[in-house]
Amino acid sequence: MRPDHNPTIGRVVATEAMPSGTHQFQFWTATDTDLGIGAIVRVNDDSGRIVYAVVTDGRSYSDLATPLHDVVAAEGDPAAKRGPTRRTEVRLWTGAVLRQEPEEPLQPVPLAAVSLATKEDVEFALRMDSYVRSETAGGIPIGIYTGGGMSAPVYLDADFLLGPESAHLNISGVSGLATKTSAVEFFLTSMFQTFPAHKGSIAAVCINVKGPDLCFLDQPGELTDVDREMYGQLGIDPRPFEHVCYHAPFKADGVNLNTLRSHHELAKSVQPLVWGLREVLDYHEVLLNRDDIDAKSDAFIDFLTDRVVEKDFTDEWGTTHRVCTFSDLERLFRSIFEGLEATGRSDMWRTHHIATIRKVRNRLLNISTRCKGLVTDDGSVSDLPFGSFEDRSVHVVDVAGMDQLAQDLVFTRVVSKLREHLERRDLGVECVIVFVDELNKYAPGDGPDTYVRKMLLDISERGRYLGLVLFGAQQFRSQVHRRVVGNAGTTLYGRMDMDELATPGYQVLSPATKIKLATLPKGELMIRHPHFTQPVFVRFPRPPILPGPVGVQKFPPAKEVDFEDAVVMQLSTLDRRILPGRVKELIVGHRDDAVRRALLATRRAQPDDALAFFEAALGTPVAREQVTGSVGKTTRLKQVEDPYAS
Amino acid sequence: MVTRSAGHRIRDAILAANGKVGGSSVLTHVPQPLTRPFGSAEQLEHECVEAVAVGEPKASPRGTGFLDGIQRYSVVGRFGLVPVVRGYVAAAVLGRRNENLCVRHQVSEEFVATSIGRLSGEQLRELENTRLPLYDSGGDDREHPILDMHLAARVVEDRRERAEQRVILSYLRDRPEGWLVVDGSIAPYLAEDGASRILGLIKSHETQFLEGEDLRTAMTLPVGHRSSVFARRTNGRDKAYTWYLRLWPWDDRGLLHGLVRLELAPVDEAVVQASEISAWMLSERSPLSAPDSRWDRLIYPMRQVESYLRAQVGEWL
Ligand SMILES: Nc1ncnc2c1ncn2[C@@H]1O[C@H](COP(=O)(O)OP(=O)(O)OP(=O)(O)O)[C@@H](O)[C@H]1O
Ligand SMILES: [Mg+2]
């Protein structure tokens, strides 16, 4: 029993035509009331039964039987002076039951007094008591419920957010007003600060798909006093993320990074994302499935991956190939074509038709062109630190400036790698949140069944057992594959589009709730969460992070520079003492890709003496071996055979 | 030639001889004879009754109260032929605060009415044990099932009048100023202190005090007009000052449509105030009390008192 309740503001009423049910009921209040749609109320029956409910609809009417009577009273003149008495009027509200006490037997809502919920009532009504107060508590603040002059923090249950009970979070709403990106940023802040250590370690991988959106997660943003007060109430320190690492591919030139976070003060935290032949071949389905890749091509690619790549492979004409890069691969293809031509043999090479070989060759080499900057043909690799993810670290993978095909490749490979490592339990953290904005682009409801979408479906359905959690955002939920949104245990809605609300997915919402959603101010959300029987409205503060558009003003992206200057600049972000002249002297006579590789190795190693390291890396092949040893974590460089080195 | 219907022929005849057409809908029931069809009047304002234009509607003064009462009764059982009646009466005054009506005073009473003289000692004791007030409905030695019910009903009516009286008294006592509009005649309250602040609003016109041309003038008042003020005799030797007022146009609707009679205690100011008070009543036409069938004469606040009291009793039984 919870005897303390607020003063009575309404009474439950029921008629035969409009009875009180177990899940819905009507009550009336005075015409001047603090109540509104989304408010949480409590029904207090003398018998001891208490019902908690959220207001989903409100109507008002008077005892006027027909509008004609008003016309008669005004003698047909709308401007006629109003009578001295106001008609009796009713404010009739619909409440949707959140929780009943006792829960069994489940009974219709009693015809009793209604009061506004207290803070404790809100906690109980939303069943938060079970995960906010318990021993193994895992309540993550998502925002503040306000109603009738009272406010109370609202928590989500970590077990239902990150698994194993249920998982994933999805947020919808119109562009610019729904505050989707901001809400996710705020919530990640909240989660990183409040996720209890006993539940394990977590990290986040955010795919930045739009401009500078997620480029300044480590920079403090401006907050209002209201925001700060909300942070106080939620028990969160409004500070930006501490461990953020950025990963961005190069632009086509191979030295300038393809990201808006290229200001020299921040450049140090951006790691280039560079993949080689092996990384691409492993995910060839992404690149090839759009076209008519068939079983024959598949078989040939399998042959390449199993028998050729990174192995000593001797062809029929006596040449031994070691294919580690796209260039090596091209050399192999040329050797095959020339060999076949010279010997005038059939159209087949080792059971593969020459047409198939040509097709695969064209596709693969095309990739290194379309994804230039991401895919190198010289064999150097720079990747996310799979295996050494740190607790509460954020990895932003910036694909905003990339070709769609390259975005798909990055996305698929990053997620697949996360999955592999989580399955083997050697990622470095137990749980990783993948935040994908514009989910409709990657998992559309209709359109071809792409590899990317299949993978997202797979995470949605099985990720919770692995600790692979998807935070997805999109404008229109109806445009995302049903199983992807349907599997999100928690759903947030910002300001919504009316046409979207008219689609079948929103039929469960009352008309008043829909109108409220269509007019929701910035910073307010509607939440569906497994513990909440009904959707609940909350407010949340601005994220304590520099918003993307403000960030690019404060930290304007570095101007694109020519090759030499880019090398100088990147080295000087590692060590300010480096003299430009010295760098330029060093690289004279070296091929661009050799310089790129040395630069990449230096950036990754972040050594104390960057210039010395760079010089060593640039020097002789022997020196390169030493470099690899000191990098430690990756073994890729060891296998690199620079065709132009000698 | 097409034969015109009887109705049309009669209308034509009335119009041809300068009559007015329009009246009631189809009736089937022949009403009970009137108990007091005639009373007498004494002209105060004019020698003959005149139609006086009231002017623009005007809001009644702040603090005006509206009184009404209700009654409910039922036969719970009988001792032999003697009916045992359970009765409930209530009365309330509503006042206006910021255009909203709210309850100022109210009383209610639940009781038993029966013919006490015909009960045995035991029967009486048992009824007394109910701890409800017990009222005697009397009755002759000779029993009559219908007449005995009428007598019980008289008790109920009497209790209601007393309930109303109690509310009126406490209202007048608590509020040294302001008008109180009551439903019906003010005759029962003439002796009270403050009776001069009571305004009776009478909707039925069973008793006619005027005759001849005076009656014709009063009964055919145009909308927004009142009759001259005249005095009528109440039960005893007391007098009430009274006049008719037409709230709604009555053409086509029947003679009594929108016609009310207002009553005041016999004070000299009555004649002076008649037009102003009539203007107040005109302003009460909005909001309309429809769908109540008496909307043409029932003002909205009065209907609200009634609705309030009815809602209070609920199903009652
Ligand atoms: N809690 C908040 N209170 C008030 N305003 C906010 C809040 N959070 C964000 N905003 C403002 O709302 C605007 C839009 O935010 P945001 O970029 O997150 O929206 P979005 O839904 O992601 O838009 P888009 O679909 O274009 O990506 C920003 O200008 C931001 O400053
Ligand atoms: Mg956004």
Coordinates of N, CA and C in Angstrom, one line a residue, chain A residues 77 118 120 135 154 157 174 197 212 217 227 355 369 384 437 462 464 467 497 507 559 609 619 646:
Chain A
D77 N -27.2 35.6 -33.8 CA -26.1 36.6 -34.0 C -24.9 36.1 -33.2
T118 N 2.9 11.2 -7.7 CA 4.0 11.7 -7.0 C 5.3 11.1 -7.6
E120 N 7.3 9.1 -6.3 CA 7.4 7.7 -6.0 C 6.4 6.9 -6.8
E135 N 19.3 -4.7 -5.7 CA 20.7 -5.0 -5.5 C 21.5 -4.9 -6.8
V154 N 13.3 9.4 -15.2 CA 12.8 8.1 -15.8 C 14.1 7.3 -16.2
D157 N 15.9 0.1 -18.2 CA 16.5 -1.1 -17.6 C 17.7 -1.6 -18.5
V174 N 11.1 13.7 -37.2 CA 11.5 14.5 -38.4 C 12.8 15.2 -38.2
A197 N 29.3 -1.1 -13.1 CA 30.5 -1.9 -13.4 C 30.2 -3.4 -13.3
P212 N 29.2 16.8 -40.1 CA 30.0 16.8 -38.9 C 29.3 16.3 -37.7
L217 N 32.5 14.6 -30.3 CA 32.0 14.0 -29.1 C 32.8 14.2 -27.9
D227 N 19.2 22.9 -18.8 CA 19.9 21.7 -19.1 C 20.7 21.2 -17.9
A355 N 35.7 -15.8 -68.7 CA 34.7 -14.7 -68.6 C 34.5 -14.4 -67.1
T369 N 39.2 1.5 -57.1 CA 39.0 2.9 -57.6 C 37.8 3.6 -56.9
L384 N 40.2 -0.4 -36.8 CA 39.8 -0.2 -35.5 C 40.5 -1.2 -34.6
D437 N 22.9 6.1 -37.7 CA 21.9 7.1 -38.1 C 21.4 6.8 -39.5
R462 N 19.7 -11.5 -33.2 CA 20.6 -12.4 -32.4 C 21.6 -11.6 -31.6
R464 N 21.5 -9.6 -29.2 CA 21.4 -9.4 -27.7 C 22.1 -10.5 -27.0
G467 N 25.9 -9.4 -27.0 CA 26.3 -8.1 -26.5 C 26.6 -7.1 -27.7
D497 N 6.2 13.2 -38.1 CA 5.5 13.7 -39.2 C 4.1 13.2 -39.2
Q507 N -1.1 2.7 -35.2 CA -2.6 2.6 -34.9 C -2.8 2.5 -33.4
K559 N 42.4 22.9 -44.6 CA 42.3 23.0 -46.0 C 43.0 21.9 -46.7
D609 N 59.5 9.9 -30.5 CA 60.2 10.7 -31.5 C 59.6 10.3 -32.9
G619 N 63.0 4.3 -44.5 CA 64.3 3.8 -44.9 C 64.4 2.6 -45.8
S646 N 62.6 -2.1 -54.1 CA 64.0 -2.3 -54.5 C 64.4 -1.8 -55.9

